[in-house]
PDB file of C-alpha atoms in Angstrom:
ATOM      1  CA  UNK F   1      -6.122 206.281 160.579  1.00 83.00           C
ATOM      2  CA  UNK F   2      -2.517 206.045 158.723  1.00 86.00           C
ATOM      3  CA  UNK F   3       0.267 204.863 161.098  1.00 90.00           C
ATOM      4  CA  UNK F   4       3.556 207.085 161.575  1.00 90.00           C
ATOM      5  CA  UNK F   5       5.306 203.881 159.772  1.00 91.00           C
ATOM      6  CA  UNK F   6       3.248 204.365 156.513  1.00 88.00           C
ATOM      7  CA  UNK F   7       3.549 207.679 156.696  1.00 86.00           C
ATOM      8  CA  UNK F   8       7.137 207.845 156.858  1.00 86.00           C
ATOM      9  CA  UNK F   9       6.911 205.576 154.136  1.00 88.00           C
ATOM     10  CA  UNK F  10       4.972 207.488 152.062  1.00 86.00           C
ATOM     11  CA  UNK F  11       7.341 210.897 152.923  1.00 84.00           C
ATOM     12  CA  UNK F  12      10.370 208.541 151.545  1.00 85.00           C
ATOM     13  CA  UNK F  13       8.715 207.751 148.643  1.00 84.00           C
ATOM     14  CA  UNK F  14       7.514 211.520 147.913  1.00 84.00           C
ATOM     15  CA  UNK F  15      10.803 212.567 148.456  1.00 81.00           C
ATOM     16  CA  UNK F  16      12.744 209.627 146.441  1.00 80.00           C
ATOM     17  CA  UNK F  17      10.234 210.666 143.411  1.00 79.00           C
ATOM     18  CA  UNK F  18      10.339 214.034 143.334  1.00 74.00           C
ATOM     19  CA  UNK F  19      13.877 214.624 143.970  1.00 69.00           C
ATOM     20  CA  UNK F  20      16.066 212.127 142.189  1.00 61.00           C
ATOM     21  CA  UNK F  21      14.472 211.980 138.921  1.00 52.00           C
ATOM     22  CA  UNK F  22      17.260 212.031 136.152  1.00 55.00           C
ATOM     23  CA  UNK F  23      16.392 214.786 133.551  1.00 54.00           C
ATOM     24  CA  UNK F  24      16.428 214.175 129.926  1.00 57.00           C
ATOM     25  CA  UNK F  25      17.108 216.988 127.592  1.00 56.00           C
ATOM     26  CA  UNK F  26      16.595 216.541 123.733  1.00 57.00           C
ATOM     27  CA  UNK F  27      17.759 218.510 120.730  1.00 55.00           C
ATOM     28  CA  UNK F  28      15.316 219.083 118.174  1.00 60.00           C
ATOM     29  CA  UNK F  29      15.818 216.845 114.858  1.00 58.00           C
ATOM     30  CA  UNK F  30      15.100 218.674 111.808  1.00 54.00           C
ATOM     31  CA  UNK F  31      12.740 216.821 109.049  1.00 58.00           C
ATOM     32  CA  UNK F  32      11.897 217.613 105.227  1.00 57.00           C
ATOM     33  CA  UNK F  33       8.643 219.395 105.286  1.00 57.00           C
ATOM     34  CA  UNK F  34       6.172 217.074 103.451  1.00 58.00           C
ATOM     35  CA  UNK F  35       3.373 218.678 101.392  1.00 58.00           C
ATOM     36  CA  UNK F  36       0.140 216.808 101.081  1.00 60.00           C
ATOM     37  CA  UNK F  37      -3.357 217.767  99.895  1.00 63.00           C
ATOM     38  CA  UNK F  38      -6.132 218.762 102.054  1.00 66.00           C
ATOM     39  CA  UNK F  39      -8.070 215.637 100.556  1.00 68.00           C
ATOM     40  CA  UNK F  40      -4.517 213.651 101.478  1.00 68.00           C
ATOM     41  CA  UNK F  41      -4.518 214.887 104.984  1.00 73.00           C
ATOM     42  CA  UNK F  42      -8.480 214.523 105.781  1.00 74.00           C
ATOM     43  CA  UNK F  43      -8.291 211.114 105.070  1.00 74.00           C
ATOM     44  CA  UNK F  44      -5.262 209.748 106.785  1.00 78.00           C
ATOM     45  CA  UNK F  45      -6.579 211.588 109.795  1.00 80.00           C
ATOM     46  CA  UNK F  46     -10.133 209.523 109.279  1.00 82.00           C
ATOM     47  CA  UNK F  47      -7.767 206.739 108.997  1.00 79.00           C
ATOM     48  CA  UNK F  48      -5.875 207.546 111.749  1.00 80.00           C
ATOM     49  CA  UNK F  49      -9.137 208.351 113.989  1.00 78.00           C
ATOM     50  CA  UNK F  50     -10.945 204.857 113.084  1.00 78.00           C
ATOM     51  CA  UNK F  51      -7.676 202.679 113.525  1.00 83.00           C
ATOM     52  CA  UNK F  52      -6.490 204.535 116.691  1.00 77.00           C
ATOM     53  CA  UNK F  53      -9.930 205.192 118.633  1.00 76.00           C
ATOM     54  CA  UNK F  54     -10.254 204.108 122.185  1.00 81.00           C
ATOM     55  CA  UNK F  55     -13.493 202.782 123.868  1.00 84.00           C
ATOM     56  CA  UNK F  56     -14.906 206.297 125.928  1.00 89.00           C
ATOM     57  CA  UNK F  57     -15.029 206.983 129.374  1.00 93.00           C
ATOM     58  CA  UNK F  58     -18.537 206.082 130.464  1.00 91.00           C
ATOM     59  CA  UNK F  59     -18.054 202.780 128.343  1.00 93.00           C
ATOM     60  CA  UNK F  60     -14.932 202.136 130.725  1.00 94.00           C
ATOM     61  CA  UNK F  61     -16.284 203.176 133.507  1.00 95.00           C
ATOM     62  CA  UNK F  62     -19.877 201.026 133.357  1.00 93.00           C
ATOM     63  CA  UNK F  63     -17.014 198.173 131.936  1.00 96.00           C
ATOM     64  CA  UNK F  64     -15.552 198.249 135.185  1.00 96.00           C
ATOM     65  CA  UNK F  65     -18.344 198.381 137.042  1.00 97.00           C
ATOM     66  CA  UNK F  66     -20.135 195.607 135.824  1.00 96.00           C
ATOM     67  CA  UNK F  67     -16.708 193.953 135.691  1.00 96.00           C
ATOM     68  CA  UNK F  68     -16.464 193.885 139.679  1.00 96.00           C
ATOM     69  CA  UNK F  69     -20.300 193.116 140.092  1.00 97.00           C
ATOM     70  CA  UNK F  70     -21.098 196.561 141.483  1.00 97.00           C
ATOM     71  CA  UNK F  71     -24.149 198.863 141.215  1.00 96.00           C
ATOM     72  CA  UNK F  72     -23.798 202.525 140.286  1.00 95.00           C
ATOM     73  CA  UNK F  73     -25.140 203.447 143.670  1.00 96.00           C
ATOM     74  CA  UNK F  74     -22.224 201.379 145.348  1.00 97.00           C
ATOM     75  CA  UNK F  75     -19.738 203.682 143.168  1.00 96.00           C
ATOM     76  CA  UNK F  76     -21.262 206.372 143.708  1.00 96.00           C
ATOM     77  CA  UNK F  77     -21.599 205.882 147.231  1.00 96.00           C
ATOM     78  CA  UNK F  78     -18.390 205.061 148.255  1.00 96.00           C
ATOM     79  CA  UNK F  79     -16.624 207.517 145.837  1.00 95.00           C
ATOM     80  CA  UNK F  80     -18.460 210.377 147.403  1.00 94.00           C
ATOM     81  CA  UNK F  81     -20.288 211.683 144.294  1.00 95.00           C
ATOM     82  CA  UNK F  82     -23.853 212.617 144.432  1.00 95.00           C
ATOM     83  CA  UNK F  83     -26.319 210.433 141.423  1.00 95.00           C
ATOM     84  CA  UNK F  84     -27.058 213.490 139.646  1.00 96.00           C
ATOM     85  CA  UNK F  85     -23.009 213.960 138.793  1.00 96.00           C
ATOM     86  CA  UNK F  86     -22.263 210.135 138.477  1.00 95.00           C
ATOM     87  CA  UNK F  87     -25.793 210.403 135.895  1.00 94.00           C
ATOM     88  CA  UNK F  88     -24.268 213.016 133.728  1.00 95.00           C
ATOM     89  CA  UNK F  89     -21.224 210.610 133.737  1.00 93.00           C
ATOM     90  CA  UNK F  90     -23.130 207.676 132.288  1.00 88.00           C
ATOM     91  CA  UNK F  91     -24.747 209.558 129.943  1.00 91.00           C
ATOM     92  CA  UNK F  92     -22.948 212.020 128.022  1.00 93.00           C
ATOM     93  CA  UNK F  93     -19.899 210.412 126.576  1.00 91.00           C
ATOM     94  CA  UNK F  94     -18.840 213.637 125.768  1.00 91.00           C
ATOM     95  CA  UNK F  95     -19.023 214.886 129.328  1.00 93.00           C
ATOM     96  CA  UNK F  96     -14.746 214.755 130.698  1.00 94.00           C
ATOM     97  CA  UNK F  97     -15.254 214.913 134.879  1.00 96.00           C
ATOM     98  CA  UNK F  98     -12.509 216.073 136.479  1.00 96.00           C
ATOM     99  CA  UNK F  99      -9.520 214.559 137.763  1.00 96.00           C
ATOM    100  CA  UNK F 100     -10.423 214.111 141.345  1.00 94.00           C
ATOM    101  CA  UNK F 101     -13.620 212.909 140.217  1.00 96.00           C
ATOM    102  CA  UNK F 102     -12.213 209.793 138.541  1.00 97.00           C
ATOM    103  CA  UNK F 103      -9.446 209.498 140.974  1.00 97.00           C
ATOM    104  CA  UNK F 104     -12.623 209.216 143.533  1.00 96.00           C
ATOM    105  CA  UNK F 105     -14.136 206.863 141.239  1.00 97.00           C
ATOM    106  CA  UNK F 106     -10.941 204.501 140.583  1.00 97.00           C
ATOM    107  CA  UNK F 107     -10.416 204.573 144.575  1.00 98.00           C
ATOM    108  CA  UNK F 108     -14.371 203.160 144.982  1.00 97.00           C
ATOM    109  CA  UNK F 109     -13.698 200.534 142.077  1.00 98.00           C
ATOM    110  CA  UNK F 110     -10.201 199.392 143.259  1.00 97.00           C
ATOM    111  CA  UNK F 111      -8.782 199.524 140.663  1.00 97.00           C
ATOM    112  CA  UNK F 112      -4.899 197.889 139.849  1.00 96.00           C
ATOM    113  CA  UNK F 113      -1.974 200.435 138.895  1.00 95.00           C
ATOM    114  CA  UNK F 114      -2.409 199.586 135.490  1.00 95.00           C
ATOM    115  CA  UNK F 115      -6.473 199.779 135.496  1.00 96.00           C
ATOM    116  CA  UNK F 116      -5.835 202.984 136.979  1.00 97.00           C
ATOM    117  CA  UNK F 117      -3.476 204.398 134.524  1.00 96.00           C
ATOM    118  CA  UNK F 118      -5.751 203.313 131.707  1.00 95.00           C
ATOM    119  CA  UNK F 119      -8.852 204.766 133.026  1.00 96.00           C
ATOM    120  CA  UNK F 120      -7.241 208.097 134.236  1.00 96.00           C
ATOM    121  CA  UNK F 121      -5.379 208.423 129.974  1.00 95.00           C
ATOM    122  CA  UNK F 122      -9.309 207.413 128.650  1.00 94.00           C
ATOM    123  CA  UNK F 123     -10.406 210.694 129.949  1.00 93.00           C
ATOM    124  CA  UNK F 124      -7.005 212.618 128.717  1.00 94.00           C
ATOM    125  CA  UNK F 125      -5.136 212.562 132.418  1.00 96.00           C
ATOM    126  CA  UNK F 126      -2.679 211.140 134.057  1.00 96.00           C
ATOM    127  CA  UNK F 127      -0.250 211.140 137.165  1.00 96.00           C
ATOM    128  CA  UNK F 128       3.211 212.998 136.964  1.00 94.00           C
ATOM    129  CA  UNK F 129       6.212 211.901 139.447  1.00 93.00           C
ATOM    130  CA  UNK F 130       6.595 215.805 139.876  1.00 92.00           C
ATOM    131  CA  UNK F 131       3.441 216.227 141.371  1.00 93.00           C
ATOM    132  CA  UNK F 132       3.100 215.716 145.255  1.00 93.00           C
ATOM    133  CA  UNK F 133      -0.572 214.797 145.010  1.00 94.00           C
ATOM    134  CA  UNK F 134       0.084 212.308 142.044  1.00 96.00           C
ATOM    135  CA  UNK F 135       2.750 210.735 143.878  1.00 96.00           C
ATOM    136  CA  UNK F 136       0.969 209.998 147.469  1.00 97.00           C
ATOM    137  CA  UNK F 137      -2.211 208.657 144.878  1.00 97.00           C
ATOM    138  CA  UNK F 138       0.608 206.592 143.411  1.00 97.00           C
ATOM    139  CA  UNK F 139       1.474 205.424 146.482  1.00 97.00           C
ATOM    140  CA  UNK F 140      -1.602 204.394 147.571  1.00 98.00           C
ATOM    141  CA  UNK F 141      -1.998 202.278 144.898  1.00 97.00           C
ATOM    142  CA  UNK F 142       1.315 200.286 144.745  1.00 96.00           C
ATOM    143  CA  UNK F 143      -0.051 199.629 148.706  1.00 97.00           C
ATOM    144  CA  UNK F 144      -3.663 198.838 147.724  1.00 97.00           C
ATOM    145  CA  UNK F 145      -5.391 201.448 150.093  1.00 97.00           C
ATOM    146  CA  UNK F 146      -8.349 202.285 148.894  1.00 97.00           C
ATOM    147  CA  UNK F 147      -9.547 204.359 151.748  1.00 95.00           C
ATOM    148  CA  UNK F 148     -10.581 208.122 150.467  1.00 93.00           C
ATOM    149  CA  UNK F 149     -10.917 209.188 154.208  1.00 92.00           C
ATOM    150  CA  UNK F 150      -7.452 207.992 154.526  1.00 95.00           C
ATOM    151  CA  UNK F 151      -6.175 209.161 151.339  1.00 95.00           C
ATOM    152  CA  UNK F 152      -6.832 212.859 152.381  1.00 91.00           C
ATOM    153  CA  UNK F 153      -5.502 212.221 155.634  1.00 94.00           C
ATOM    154  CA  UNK F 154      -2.355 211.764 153.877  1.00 95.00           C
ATOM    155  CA  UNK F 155      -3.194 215.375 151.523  1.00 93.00           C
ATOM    156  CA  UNK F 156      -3.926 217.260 154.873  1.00 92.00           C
ATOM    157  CA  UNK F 157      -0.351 215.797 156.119  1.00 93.00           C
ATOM    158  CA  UNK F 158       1.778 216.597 152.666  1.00 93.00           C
ATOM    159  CA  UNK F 159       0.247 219.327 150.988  1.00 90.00           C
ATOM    160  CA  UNK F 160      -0.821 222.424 151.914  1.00 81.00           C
ATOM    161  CA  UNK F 161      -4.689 223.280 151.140  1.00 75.00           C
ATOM    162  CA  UNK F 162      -4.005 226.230 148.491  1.00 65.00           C
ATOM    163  CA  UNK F 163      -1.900 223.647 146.713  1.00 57.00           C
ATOM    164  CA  UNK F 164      -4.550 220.529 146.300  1.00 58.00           C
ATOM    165  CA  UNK F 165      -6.273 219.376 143.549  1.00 58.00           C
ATOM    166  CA  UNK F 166      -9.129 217.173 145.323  1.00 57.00           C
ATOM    167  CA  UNK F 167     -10.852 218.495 147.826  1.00 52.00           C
ATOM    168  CA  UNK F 168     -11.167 217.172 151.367  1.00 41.00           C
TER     169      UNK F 168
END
C-alpha cells in the first residue's frame, strides 16, 4: 500500500517533469550531398554493424539473471509472466516483447536506473519525461520500489485506464 506522503511525492515529481521541461528547437544544417558506391555503402554499413553491435536481449536478460543468482521461474514468477512467454523470450533472439513486459521483468530483477535504461534501449525502448507512465516507472526507480502490485497502484491513481500502457 503507497502512503499519501509518497504519493504526493510522486504527483510533484510527475508534475515537475512534465511541466517544466525547457524546449529545444533546432534549425536544420545543410551538408554537401556525398555520393558513394553501392559496394562503398554495403561495406561501411557491415563495418558499421560489426563495430557497433550490442549483445541481444535474451543474452541480457539470462546475463542478469544469472548475474543476481536467480532462476527463470523466480523472474518469471514475480514479474507476472506465464513460462510459455518468458520461453519464447529465451529463445528467439529475434523475438522484441513488449514494453510492459520488460518493464515487468526489470521490476522482478531490480534492476539500478542505469541497468534499467540499458536493458529497456537493448530491446529498442526507452522512457520519455513526457510520458506520465514513464515518469511514475522513473520514479519508482530513483526510490528503489520494486513492488508491481504497488506500481499499478500508483497507474490506477495517475492515469486513467484508456490511457495505460501496462495492464493492471
Amino acid at each position: 500500500m503507497l502512503t499519501q506522503t509518497f504519493l504526493d511525492e510522486l504527483k510533484d515529481y510527475i508534475d515537475n517533469a512534465l511541466f517544466s521541461s525547457d524546449f529545444i528547437c533546432y534549425s536544420p544544417v545543410s551538408e554537401d550531398i556525398l555520393v558513394y558506391s553501392p559496394e562503398i555503402i554495403s561495406q561501411d554499413i557491415e563495418d558499421y554493424i560489426d563495430n557497433n553491435r550490442q549483445p541481444v536481449l535474451n543474452q541480457v536478460l539470462f546475463d542478469l539473471i544469472d548475474k543476481r543468482g536467480l532462476t527463470d521461474a523466480q523472474v518469471y514468477n514475480k514479474a507476472g509472466l506465464d513460462r510459455k512467454l518468458f520461453s519464447k523470450i529465451r529463445t528467439n533472439p529475434a523475438y522484441k516483447p513488449k514494453k510492459n513486459t520488460l518493464v515487468s521483468i526489470a521490476f522482478a530483477l531490480k534492476l539500478s536506473e542505469d541497468e534499467f535504461d540499458s536493458f529497456l534501449e537493448t530491446a529498442g525502448y526507452s522512457l520519455s519525461n513526457s510520458d506520465t507512465q514513464d515518469l511514475i516507472i522513473k520514479f519508482f526507480l530513483e526510490k528503489k520500489r520494486y513492488d508491481i502490485d504497488e506500481l499499478h497502484e500508483a497507474f490506477d491513481r495517475f492515469i486513467p485506464k484508456k490511457n495505460r500502457l501496462l495492464s493492471t
